[in-house]
Short mmCIF file of C-alpha atoms and ligand atoms in Angstrom, two decimals:
data_model
loop_
_atom_site.label_atom_id
_atom_site.label_comp_id
_atom_site.label_asym_id
_atom_site.label_seq_id
_atom_site.Cartn_x
_atom_site.Cartn_y
_atom_site.Cartn_z
CA MET B 992 -22.90 30.94 26.81
CA GLY B 993 -24.07 32.07 23.36
CA LEU B 994 -27.53 31.34 22.01
CA ASN B 995 -25.86 29.15 19.39
CA SER B 996 -25.25 26.47 22.01
CA ARG B 997 -28.90 26.19 23.01
CA GLY B 998 -31.19 23.57 21.53
CA LEU B 999 -33.64 24.15 18.70
CA VAL B 1000 -36.80 23.74 20.79
CA GLU B 1001 -35.44 25.82 23.64
CA LEU B 1002 -34.65 28.62 21.19
CA THR B 1003 -38.06 28.50 19.49
CA VAL B 1004 -39.71 28.90 22.91
CA LEU B 1005 -37.59 31.98 23.67
CA LEU B 1006 -38.17 33.36 20.16
CA LYS B 1007 -41.91 32.93 20.36
CA LYS B 1008 -42.02 34.67 23.73
CA GLY B 1009 -40.10 37.54 22.16
CA GLU B 1010 -37.23 37.23 24.66
CA ILE B 1011 -34.71 36.86 21.87
CA SER B 1012 -34.76 37.55 18.14
CA PRO B 1013 -33.61 35.57 15.06
CA LEU B 1014 -30.88 38.17 14.64
CA ASP B 1015 -29.53 37.47 18.15
CA VAL B 1016 -29.21 33.77 17.31
CA ALA B 1017 -27.75 34.44 13.85
CA LYS B 1018 -25.07 36.74 15.30
CA ASP B 1019 -23.98 34.10 17.81
CA VAL B 1020 -23.84 31.43 15.10
CA VAL B 1021 -21.74 33.74 12.90
CA ALA B 1022 -19.38 34.40 15.82
CA ALA B 1023 -19.01 30.65 16.45
CA VAL B 1024 -18.25 29.95 12.80
CA GLU B 1025 -15.67 32.74 12.66
CA GLU B 1026 -14.02 31.48 15.81
CA LYS B 1027 -14.05 27.75 15.13
CA ASP B 1028 -14.50 26.82 11.52
CA GLY B 1029 -10.91 27.56 10.60
CA ASP B 1030 -10.07 24.52 12.78
CA VAL B 1031 -13.12 22.33 12.24
CA HIS B 1032 -13.83 23.00 8.55
CA ALA B 1033 -17.47 21.94 8.83
CA TYR B 1034 -18.59 24.30 6.07
CA VAL B 1035 -17.74 24.29 2.39
CA GLU B 1036 -19.53 27.64 2.22
CA PHE B 1037 -21.09 29.67 5.03
CA TYR B 1038 -23.67 32.26 3.97
CA LYS B 1039 -22.78 34.90 6.56
CA GLU B 1040 -24.21 38.01 4.91
CA ASP B 1041 -27.34 36.26 3.75
CA LEU B 1042 -27.96 34.76 7.21
CA LEU B 1043 -27.60 38.12 8.93
CA GLU B 1044 -29.79 39.86 6.36
CA ARG B 1045 -32.57 37.30 6.52
CA ALA B 1046 -32.45 37.15 10.30
CA ALA B 1047 -32.60 40.95 10.49
CA ALA B 1048 -35.57 41.05 8.10
CA LEU B 1049 -37.44 38.42 10.13
CA THR B 1050 -36.63 40.21 13.36
CA LYS B 1051 -38.09 43.40 11.91
CA SER B 1052 -41.22 41.83 10.45
CA GLY B 1053 -41.90 39.42 13.31
CA ASP B 1054 -42.94 36.84 10.72
CA TYR B 1055 -41.20 33.98 12.46
CA ARG B 1056 -43.30 33.47 15.57
CA SER B 1057 -45.81 31.09 14.05
CA THR B 1058 -43.35 28.87 12.15
CA PRO B 1059 -41.79 25.66 13.55
CA LEU B 1060 -38.20 26.70 12.83
CA ALA B 1061 -38.75 30.36 13.82
CA GLY B 1062 -35.88 31.91 11.85
CA LEU B 1063 -33.21 29.51 13.14
CA PRO B 1064 -30.01 28.80 11.12
CA ILE B 1065 -29.97 25.31 9.63
CA ALA B 1066 -26.93 23.96 7.74
CA VAL B 1067 -27.36 21.77 4.68
CA LYS B 1068 -25.02 19.05 3.41
CA ASP B 1069 -23.44 20.11 0.15
CA ASN B 1070 -25.06 17.39 -1.92
CA ILE B 1071 -28.46 19.03 -1.43
CA CYS B 1072 -29.34 21.73 -3.95
CA VAL B 1073 -30.25 25.29 -3.02
CA GLU B 1074 -31.25 27.57 -5.88
CA GLY B 1075 -28.60 30.05 -6.96
CA ARG B 1076 -25.96 28.42 -4.76
CA ALA B 1077 -22.99 26.27 -5.63
CA THR B 1078 -23.48 22.57 -4.89
CA THR B 1079 -20.18 20.72 -4.95
CA ALA B 1080 -20.98 17.26 -3.50
CA GLY B 1081 -17.40 17.51 -2.24
CA SER B 1082 -16.13 16.98 -5.78
CA ARG B 1083 -13.93 18.87 -8.19
CA ILE B 1084 -16.13 17.68 -11.02
CA LEU B 1085 -18.91 20.05 -9.96
CA SER B 1086 -16.70 23.12 -9.79
CA GLY B 1087 -18.54 26.06 -11.28
CA TYR B 1088 -21.96 24.38 -10.95
CA THR B 1089 -24.81 26.45 -9.54
CA SER B 1090 -28.08 24.77 -8.56
CA PRO B 1091 -31.01 25.93 -10.68
CA TYR B 1092 -33.59 24.86 -8.08
CA THR B 1093 -33.96 24.05 -4.39
CA ALA B 1094 -34.26 20.46 -3.12
CA THR B 1095 -37.65 19.71 -1.58
CA ALA B 1096 -36.15 18.98 1.87
CA ALA B 1097 -34.30 22.32 1.82
CA ALA B 1098 -37.42 24.09 0.51
CA ASN B 1099 -39.29 22.54 3.44
CA VAL B 1100 -36.74 24.04 5.84
CA LEU B 1101 -37.44 27.46 4.32
CA ARG B 1102 -41.22 26.89 4.31
CA SER B 1103 -40.98 25.95 8.00
CA GLY B 1104 -39.35 29.30 8.71
CA GLY B 1105 -35.71 28.17 8.93
CA ILE B 1106 -32.76 29.99 7.36
CA ILE B 1107 -30.26 27.91 5.37
CA CYS B 1108 -26.97 29.21 6.73
CA GLY B 1109 -24.50 27.30 4.60
CA LYS B 1110 -23.38 24.09 2.94
CA THR B 1111 -21.45 21.50 4.90
CA ASN B 1112 -18.48 19.37 3.92
CA LEU B 1113 -18.82 15.73 2.91
CA ASP B 1114 -16.97 12.84 1.36
CA GLU B 1115 -17.07 13.21 -2.41
CA PHE B 1116 -20.58 12.26 -3.59
CA ALA B 1117 -21.21 11.00 -0.03
CA MET B 1118 -18.84 8.08 -0.56
CA GLY B 1119 -16.91 7.60 2.62
CA SER B 1120 -17.02 7.45 6.40
CA SER B 1121 -14.68 10.24 7.50
CA THR B 1122 -15.04 13.30 5.15
CA GLU B 1123 -11.42 12.66 4.16
CA ASN B 1124 -12.61 11.97 0.61
CA SER B 1125 -13.75 15.59 0.20
CA ALA B 1126 -11.96 17.47 -2.58
CA PHE B 1127 -11.84 20.41 -0.14
CA GLY B 1128 -9.93 18.67 2.65
CA PRO B 1129 -11.29 16.88 5.71
CA SER B 1130 -13.52 18.22 8.45
CA ARG B 1131 -12.30 17.67 12.01
CA ASN B 1132 -14.01 16.22 15.05
CA PRO B 1133 -14.91 18.98 17.53
CA TRP B 1134 -14.06 16.60 20.41
CA ASN B 1135 -10.49 16.12 19.22
CA LEU B 1136 -9.24 17.92 16.15
CA ASP B 1137 -6.88 15.09 15.21
CA TYR B 1138 -9.86 12.78 14.78
CA ALA B 1139 -12.33 12.38 11.93
CA PRO B 1140 -15.89 13.52 12.53
CA GLY B 1141 -17.13 10.47 10.62
CA GLY B 1142 -18.86 10.68 7.30
CA SER B 1143 -20.02 11.19 4.83
CA SER B 1144 -22.12 13.95 6.49
CA GLY B 1145 -19.16 14.82 8.76
CA GLY B 1146 -19.52 18.56 8.16
CA SER B 1147 -23.15 18.59 9.27
CA ALA B 1148 -22.37 16.56 12.41
CA ALA B 1149 -19.37 18.75 13.27
CA ALA B 1150 -21.32 21.98 12.66
CA VAL B 1151 -23.99 20.93 15.15
CA ALA B 1152 -21.50 19.52 17.67
CA ALA B 1153 -19.46 22.75 17.62
CA ASP B 1154 -22.57 24.97 17.90
CA MET B 1155 -22.04 26.38 14.41
CA ALA B 1156 -25.65 25.59 13.40
CA VAL B 1157 -28.79 24.90 15.41
CA GLY B 1158 -29.60 21.89 13.25
CA ALA B 1159 -28.43 20.40 9.99
CA LEU B 1160 -29.48 18.14 7.15
CA GLY B 1161 -27.46 15.18 5.97
CA SER B 1162 -27.96 12.20 3.71
CA ASP B 1163 -27.66 8.57 4.76
CA THR B 1164 -27.05 5.86 2.17
CA GLY B 1165 -25.23 3.40 4.41
CA GLY B 1166 -24.86 5.29 7.67
CA SER B 1167 -23.75 8.76 6.66
CA ILE B 1168 -26.01 10.53 9.14
CA ARG B 1169 -25.88 8.09 12.03
CA GLN B 1170 -22.16 7.27 12.06
CA PRO B 1171 -20.97 10.92 12.12
CA ALA B 1172 -23.68 11.78 14.68
CA GLY B 1173 -22.25 8.99 16.85
CA PHE B 1174 -18.66 10.15 16.32
CA CYS B 1175 -19.50 13.78 17.19
CA GLY B 1176 -21.86 13.16 20.12
CA VAL B 1177 -25.02 14.55 18.52
CA VAL B 1178 -28.36 13.08 17.46
CA GLY B 1179 -28.84 12.03 13.83
CA MET B 1180 -31.75 10.26 12.21
CA LYS B 1181 -32.32 8.35 9.01
CA PRO B 1182 -36.08 8.27 8.45
CA THR B 1183 -37.96 5.48 6.66
CA TYR B 1184 -36.96 5.32 2.98
CA GLY B 1185 -39.33 7.73 1.21
CA ARG B 1186 -40.32 9.76 4.27
CA VAL B 1187 -38.26 12.75 3.10
CA SER B 1188 -38.15 13.66 -0.59
CA ARG B 1189 -34.86 13.06 -2.39
CA TYR B 1190 -35.68 15.60 -5.12
CA GLY B 1191 -32.62 17.86 -5.37
CA LEU B 1192 -30.33 15.46 -3.49
CA ILE B 1193 -27.41 14.53 -5.75
CA ALA B 1194 -28.01 10.82 -6.18
CA PHE B 1195 -25.44 8.32 -4.93
CA ALA B 1196 -27.42 5.05 -4.63
CA SER B 1197 -31.06 5.80 -5.23
CA SER B 1198 -32.55 2.72 -3.57
CA LEU B 1199 -30.71 3.55 -0.33
CA ASP B 1200 -30.30 7.36 -0.15
CA GLN B 1201 -32.38 9.20 2.44
CA ILE B 1202 -32.17 12.76 3.78
CA GLY B 1203 -32.48 13.28 7.53
CA PRO B 1204 -31.82 15.68 10.43
CA PHE B 1205 -28.97 16.34 12.86
CA ALA B 1206 -29.71 18.09 16.14
CA ARG B 1207 -28.51 18.32 19.72
CA SER B 1208 -31.37 16.39 21.30
CA VAL B 1209 -34.01 13.86 20.34
CA GLU B 1210 -36.75 16.45 20.74
CA ASP B 1211 -34.92 18.91 18.45
CA CYS B 1212 -34.41 16.09 15.94
CA ALA B 1213 -38.16 15.30 15.98
CA VAL B 1214 -39.05 18.91 15.21
CA LEU B 1215 -36.55 19.17 12.36
CA LEU B 1216 -37.72 15.84 10.93
CA GLY B 1217 -41.29 17.14 10.96
CA ALA B 1218 -40.17 20.27 9.14
CA ILE B 1219 -38.50 18.41 6.26
CA SER B 1220 -40.84 15.42 5.77
CA SER B 1221 -43.33 15.43 2.92
CA GLY B 1222 -44.56 13.40 0.01
CA ASP B 1223 -43.41 14.94 -3.25
CA ALA B 1224 -44.65 14.56 -6.81
CA GLN B 1225 -41.05 15.27 -7.94
CA ASP B 1226 -39.74 12.13 -6.23
CA ALA B 1227 -41.55 8.97 -7.26
CA THR B 1228 -40.10 7.09 -4.27
CA SER B 1229 -41.36 9.59 -1.71
CA LEU B 1230 -44.20 8.30 0.41
CA ARG B 1231 -47.62 9.88 0.43
CA ALA B 1232 -48.23 8.63 3.99
CA PRO B 1233 -49.47 11.38 6.31
CA VAL B 1234 -46.69 13.06 8.26
CA PRO B 1235 -47.44 12.62 11.96
CA ASP B 1236 -46.47 14.96 14.76
CA PHE B 1237 -43.06 13.44 15.46
CA ALA B 1238 -42.90 15.02 18.91
CA ARG B 1239 -46.21 13.46 19.93
CA ASP B 1240 -44.99 10.32 21.69
CA LEU B 1241 -41.67 11.62 22.97
CA ASP B 1242 -42.64 11.66 26.59
CA LYS B 1243 -44.58 8.41 26.72
CA GLY B 1244 -41.59 6.84 28.43
CA LEU B 1245 -39.92 3.50 27.97
CA ASP B 1246 -42.26 1.46 30.11
CA GLY B 1247 -43.69 -1.50 28.21
CA LEU B 1248 -41.34 -1.39 25.23
CA THR B 1249 -39.55 -4.50 24.03
CA VAL B 1250 -36.07 -3.93 22.68
CA GLY B 1251 -34.18 -6.55 20.66
CA ILE B 1252 -30.40 -6.91 20.66
CA PRO B 1253 -28.90 -8.72 17.64
CA ARG B 1254 -26.10 -10.42 19.56
CA ASP B 1255 -25.12 -12.82 16.77
CA PHE B 1256 -24.39 -9.88 14.51
CA MET B 1257 -22.69 -7.67 17.07
CA GLU B 1258 -19.89 -10.12 17.61
CA MET B 1259 -18.35 -8.75 14.45
CA GLY B 1260 -15.34 -6.68 15.44
CA THR B 1261 -16.99 -4.51 18.10
CA ARG B 1262 -14.50 -2.77 20.40
CA PRO B 1263 -14.73 -3.77 24.08
CA GLU B 1264 -15.63 -0.23 25.25
CA VAL B 1265 -18.52 -0.17 22.77
CA GLU B 1266 -19.80 -3.53 23.97
CA GLU B 1267 -19.50 -2.51 27.60
CA ASN B 1268 -21.40 0.70 26.93
CA LEU B 1269 -24.26 -1.25 25.39
CA THR B 1270 -24.33 -3.80 28.21
CA THR B 1271 -24.58 -1.02 30.80
CA LEU B 1272 -27.39 0.58 28.83
CA CYS B 1273 -29.30 -2.71 28.58
CA ALA B 1274 -29.12 -3.12 32.37
CA ARG B 1275 -30.48 0.38 32.84
CA LEU B 1276 -33.29 -0.25 30.39
CA GLU B 1277 -34.32 -3.39 32.25
CA LYS B 1278 -34.62 -1.34 35.43
CA GLU B 1279 -37.08 0.90 33.55
CA ASN B 1280 -39.33 -2.05 32.76
CA VAL B 1281 -38.09 -2.49 29.23
CA ALA B 1282 -37.96 -6.10 28.08
CA VAL B 1283 -34.52 -6.56 26.56
CA VAL B 1284 -34.41 -9.71 24.44
CA ASP B 1285 -32.07 -11.29 21.91
CA VAL B 1286 -33.05 -11.20 18.26
CA SER B 1287 -31.30 -12.77 15.32
CA LEU B 1288 -30.22 -10.89 12.22
CA ALA B 1289 -28.55 -13.91 10.73
CA HIS B 1290 -27.85 -12.40 7.30
CA ALA B 1291 -26.76 -8.95 8.48
CA ARG B 1292 -23.15 -10.15 8.47
CA TYR B 1293 -23.37 -10.09 4.67
CA ALA B 1294 -24.82 -6.56 4.59
CA CYS B 1295 -21.54 -4.75 4.01
CA ALA B 1296 -20.58 -6.97 1.06
CA CYS B 1297 -24.10 -6.76 -0.35
CA TYR B 1298 -24.15 -2.96 0.05
CA TYR B 1299 -20.87 -2.44 -1.80
CA VAL B 1300 -22.30 -4.31 -4.78
CA ILE B 1301 -25.69 -2.58 -4.86
CA ALA B 1302 -24.54 0.93 -3.88
CA ASN B 1303 -21.66 0.90 -6.35
CA ALA B 1304 -23.85 -0.46 -9.16
CA GLU B 1305 -26.34 2.37 -8.61
CA ALA B 1306 -23.54 4.92 -8.23
CA SER B 1307 -21.92 3.88 -11.52
CA SER B 1308 -25.21 4.60 -13.23
CA ASN B 1309 -26.04 7.81 -11.32
CA LEU B 1310 -22.60 9.33 -11.85
CA ALA B 1311 -22.63 8.72 -15.62
CA ARG B 1312 -24.20 12.16 -16.05
CA PHE B 1313 -20.99 13.93 -14.98
CA ASP B 1314 -19.27 13.89 -18.33
CA GLY B 1315 -18.30 17.49 -18.95
CA VAL B 1316 -21.31 18.24 -21.14
CA ARG B 1317 -23.80 19.66 -18.74
CA TYR B 1318 -22.49 20.05 -15.20
CA GLY B 1319 -19.41 21.68 -13.73
CA HIS B 1320 -15.89 20.85 -14.82
CA ARG B 1321 -14.88 20.23 -18.45
CA THR B 1322 -11.35 19.22 -19.42
CA GLU B 1323 -9.16 21.51 -21.48
CA HIS B 1324 -7.47 18.51 -23.07
CA ALA B 1325 -10.20 17.14 -25.33
CA ARG B 1326 -9.30 15.94 -28.79
CA ASP B 1327 -12.71 14.47 -29.51
CA VAL B 1328 -15.91 13.79 -27.61
CA TYR B 1329 -14.65 10.51 -26.15
CA SER B 1330 -11.45 12.04 -24.80
CA MET B 1331 -13.56 14.92 -23.45
CA TYR B 1332 -15.54 12.44 -21.36
CA THR B 1333 -12.57 10.46 -20.16
CA HIS B 1334 -10.31 13.42 -19.33
CA THR B 1335 -13.13 15.30 -17.62
CA ARG B 1336 -13.93 12.30 -15.45
CA ASP B 1337 -10.30 11.52 -14.77
CA GLU B 1338 -9.59 15.10 -13.68
CA GLY B 1339 -12.86 15.62 -11.83
CA PHE B 1340 -13.37 12.48 -9.75
CA GLY B 1341 -11.27 11.47 -6.75
CA ASP B 1342 -9.84 7.97 -6.19
CA GLU B 1343 -12.67 6.59 -4.05
CA VAL B 1344 -15.33 7.68 -6.54
CA LYS B 1345 -13.36 6.14 -9.40
CA ARG B 1346 -12.96 2.89 -7.45
CA ARG B 1347 -16.71 2.69 -6.93
CA ILE B 1348 -17.60 3.50 -10.54
CA LEU B 1349 -15.23 0.76 -11.71
CA LEU B 1350 -16.60 -1.79 -9.26
CA GLY B 1351 -20.19 -0.80 -9.95
CA THR B 1352 -19.75 -1.06 -13.70
CA TYR B 1353 -18.09 -4.45 -13.28
CA VAL B 1354 -20.87 -5.98 -11.17
CA LEU B 1355 -23.46 -4.88 -13.73
CA SER B 1356 -21.57 -6.09 -16.76
CA ALA B 1357 -22.66 -9.06 -18.87
CA GLY B 1358 -21.48 -12.30 -17.33
CA TYR B 1359 -21.06 -10.84 -13.83
CA TYR B 1360 -24.54 -9.42 -13.28
CA ASP B 1361 -26.01 -12.69 -11.98
CA ALA B 1362 -22.99 -13.58 -9.89
CA TYR B 1363 -22.80 -10.22 -8.12
CA TYR B 1364 -25.68 -7.79 -8.61
CA LEU B 1365 -28.52 -10.30 -8.69
CA LYS B 1366 -27.02 -12.25 -5.82
CA ALA B 1367 -26.68 -9.09 -3.74
CA GLN B 1368 -30.35 -8.30 -4.37
CA LYS B 1369 -31.27 -11.76 -3.09
CA VAL B 1370 -29.15 -11.25 0.02
CA ARG B 1371 -30.86 -7.90 0.49
CA SER B 1372 -34.22 -9.71 0.57
CA LEU B 1373 -32.92 -12.09 3.25
CA ILE B 1374 -31.73 -9.14 5.36
CA ILE B 1375 -35.14 -7.47 5.02
CA ARG B 1376 -36.80 -10.72 6.09
CA ASP B 1377 -34.56 -11.01 9.16
CA PHE B 1378 -35.72 -7.56 10.28
CA GLN B 1379 -39.36 -8.45 9.61
CA ASN B 1380 -39.06 -11.61 11.69
CA ALA B 1381 -37.32 -9.76 14.52
CA PHE B 1382 -40.01 -7.07 14.53
CA ASP B 1383 -42.66 -9.74 15.11
CA HIS B 1384 -41.30 -9.89 18.65
CA VAL B 1385 -39.88 -6.45 19.47
CA ASP B 1386 -40.77 -2.76 19.12
CA LEU B 1387 -37.22 -1.59 18.55
CA ILE B 1388 -33.83 -3.06 17.73
CA MET B 1389 -30.81 -1.58 19.45
CA MET B 1390 -27.13 -1.86 18.58
CA PRO B 1391 -24.06 0.33 18.62
CA THR B 1392 -23.94 3.05 15.96
CA ALA B 1393 -20.44 1.98 14.96
CA PRO B 1394 -18.01 -0.73 16.12
CA SER B 1395 -15.67 1.92 17.59
CA ALA B 1396 -15.57 5.58 18.57
CA ALA B 1397 -14.11 8.10 16.10
CA PHE B 1398 -10.72 7.23 14.57
CA PRO B 1399 -7.77 9.55 13.89
CA ILE B 1400 -7.63 11.38 10.58
CA GLY B 1401 -5.37 9.37 8.25
CA GLU B 1402 -5.81 6.04 10.05
CA LYS B 1403 -8.13 4.32 7.59
CA VAL B 1404 -8.10 6.45 4.48
CA SER B 1405 -5.59 4.30 2.64
CA ASP B 1406 -7.38 1.05 3.50
CA PRO B 1407 -10.85 1.12 1.90
CA LEU B 1408 -11.94 -2.22 3.40
CA LEU B 1409 -11.16 -1.07 6.94
CA MET B 1410 -13.03 2.17 6.26
CA TYR B 1411 -16.04 0.27 4.88
CA LEU B 1412 -16.30 -1.77 8.09
CA SER B 1413 -17.02 1.33 10.17
CA ASP B 1414 -20.56 1.23 8.72
CA ILE B 1415 -21.19 -2.39 9.49
CA PHE B 1416 -24.05 -1.63 11.91
CA THR B 1417 -25.69 1.14 9.92
CA ILE B 1418 -25.73 -0.43 6.46
CA PRO B 1419 -28.31 -3.22 7.10
CA VAL B 1420 -30.85 -0.53 8.04
CA ASN B 1421 -30.55 1.20 4.65
CA LEU B 1422 -30.83 -2.10 2.82
CA ALA B 1423 -34.14 -2.65 4.65
CA GLY B 1424 -35.33 0.98 4.30
CA LEU B 1425 -36.08 1.30 8.03
CA PRO B 1426 -36.09 4.37 10.28
CA ALA B 1427 -33.19 4.58 12.76
CA ILE B 1428 -31.72 7.15 15.09
CA ALA B 1429 -28.22 7.53 16.53
CA ILE B 1430 -27.92 9.10 19.94
CA PRO B 1431 -24.97 9.64 22.27
CA SER B 1432 -24.66 6.87 24.86
CA GLY B 1433 -21.44 7.63 26.71
CA VAL B 1434 -17.81 8.57 26.40
CA ALA B 1435 -14.97 6.14 25.61
CA PRO B 1436 -11.80 6.05 27.77
CA ASP B 1437 -9.98 8.14 25.15
CA GLY B 1438 -12.52 10.93 25.67
CA LEU B 1439 -14.50 10.47 22.46
CA PRO B 1440 -18.25 9.98 22.36
CA LEU B 1441 -19.96 6.62 21.90
CA GLY B 1442 -23.31 6.19 20.22
CA VAL B 1443 -26.19 3.81 20.18
CA GLN B 1444 -28.66 3.21 17.39
CA LEU B 1445 -32.38 2.47 17.72
CA ILE B 1446 -34.10 0.96 14.69
CA GLY B 1447 -37.86 0.78 14.15
CA LYS B 1448 -40.49 -0.68 11.86
CA PRO B 1449 -41.24 1.13 8.59
CA LEU B 1450 -42.95 4.50 9.23
CA GLU B 1451 -42.73 4.05 12.99
CA GLU B 1452 -40.46 7.02 13.55
CA ASN B 1453 -42.56 7.94 16.55
CA THR B 1454 -41.65 4.73 18.39
CA VAL B 1455 -38.00 5.24 17.47
CA LEU B 1456 -38.08 8.81 18.79
CA ARG B 1457 -39.94 7.79 21.93
CA GLY B 1458 -37.37 5.09 22.68
CA ALA B 1459 -34.52 7.47 21.90
CA ARG B 1460 -35.92 10.13 24.22
CA GLY B 1461 -36.15 7.51 26.97
CA VAL B 1462 -32.56 6.40 26.41
CA GLU B 1463 -31.37 10.01 26.26
CA ARG B 1464 -32.84 10.56 29.73
CA LEU B 1465 -31.10 7.47 31.12
CA VAL B 1466 -27.65 8.30 29.81
CA ASP B 1467 -25.66 11.03 31.56
CA PHE B 1468 -23.99 12.36 28.51
CA GLU B 1469 -21.94 15.49 28.87
CA ARG B 1470 -20.63 17.27 25.81
CA LYS B 1471 -16.90 17.84 25.99
CA THR B 1472 -15.99 19.38 22.68
CA VAL B 1473 -12.62 21.15 22.62
CA VAL B 1474 -13.72 23.96 20.32
N1 LIG L 1178 -19.79 5.11 4.38
C1 LIG L 1178 -20.71 4.49 3.48
C2 LIG L 1178 -20.15 4.57 2.08
O1 LIG L 1178 -19.06 4.96 1.95
C3 LIG L 1178 -22.03 5.16 3.56
C4 LIG L 1178 -22.06 6.46 2.89
C5 LIG L 1178 -23.38 7.14 2.98
O2 LIG L 1178 -24.25 6.78 3.77
N2 LIG L 1178 -23.56 8.14 2.13
O3 LIG L 1178 -20.77 4.24 1.13
#
């Protein structure tokens, strides 16, 4: 077994003892990528030479022993900027674009002693749930290569699941960390809105976007979250709250926690195997002295509709900057400045991105603003209030990560509404800005992993991580990736 398949914390312990070196780990990661990424396509670009060079330099200097990430290779979703590197956001429109600076979250990885080993594949501008919207072709699920790894951070999830990175960063606007983590049988966390700086993340929907970690275990996820969290003067929405030790409460156990299940909401299209998995887990939790109670999220059923108004409105505004003037692609068929804009955007954006820009522009336009955008904002307030009311009675809310396990590549890509519904359980959490984690909770009869999601109060990542660690211990989850 190569070092690449060991967990982040386990590796840092071995590294700090001097039993292994960063170069040993880097070599095993490189070997895994060379062996598997032709099939999985988790990476848009893998920085092989750079990884080996940096790992060799750290090995020689020994300057990794006192840092939290100790020279370990961390993959970064390709909508997060790294200075001097291409950032594509999975889009043709950014071809030729090189980032002039490093995103704060990525800079924090470096500051914490990690090595950024490459950029992972994603749905174009993070719009999608399967990575099939990437201009560079889909990533594949390491559990079954005919299946999607989820999305939009499918490349990051697949890289971690196939041992091609020790950890990874993704972004989650409506579920894009948690849903692929669930589909690939790894841990993925969306922190509280503002916990991690969005400076240098290519904006999709700014009131919802949040960067977060992927890892193989809850403990590894806690360490990576600690490494990337910080307030940031460059991001006005980043929180100045102190960053706690996220590993602090991990082993406090489940005893005494109250967990709420939003049964009214979960009736919406959940597959029987997903429901059964959750029921079994609830029974196990009760045996551990956890009070499992029903909570109501009465307005969450409108979350998906509300999200596709708000997210698209914000996207239509955020994506206006890609016009051929400053970034990436510029058409060769311009007659005047207007045709330069329109041809550039027509050539550069894929269908899903165009659909969202059109819808987003429509819901913001005079005469429709009140009926759609304003109304969606009001519904958002009701969803937030539902969570607040539920959290008066419970410490955590638990529900499936997605209504089904991973789906085959090609199954939903031509039916946007069906695709949108795969985020039904993750979207309400973004609308409310809450922290939530997805962890593996079992395997479906077709051999694909199932996931469960734990949601906490704002800034209570530690309770979320503590609960997740407890659940992780209760579930006998065995990884059965085919690559
Ligand atoms: N799948 C959702 C969408 O398509 C969420 C995407 C995301 O979280 N970036 O918008």
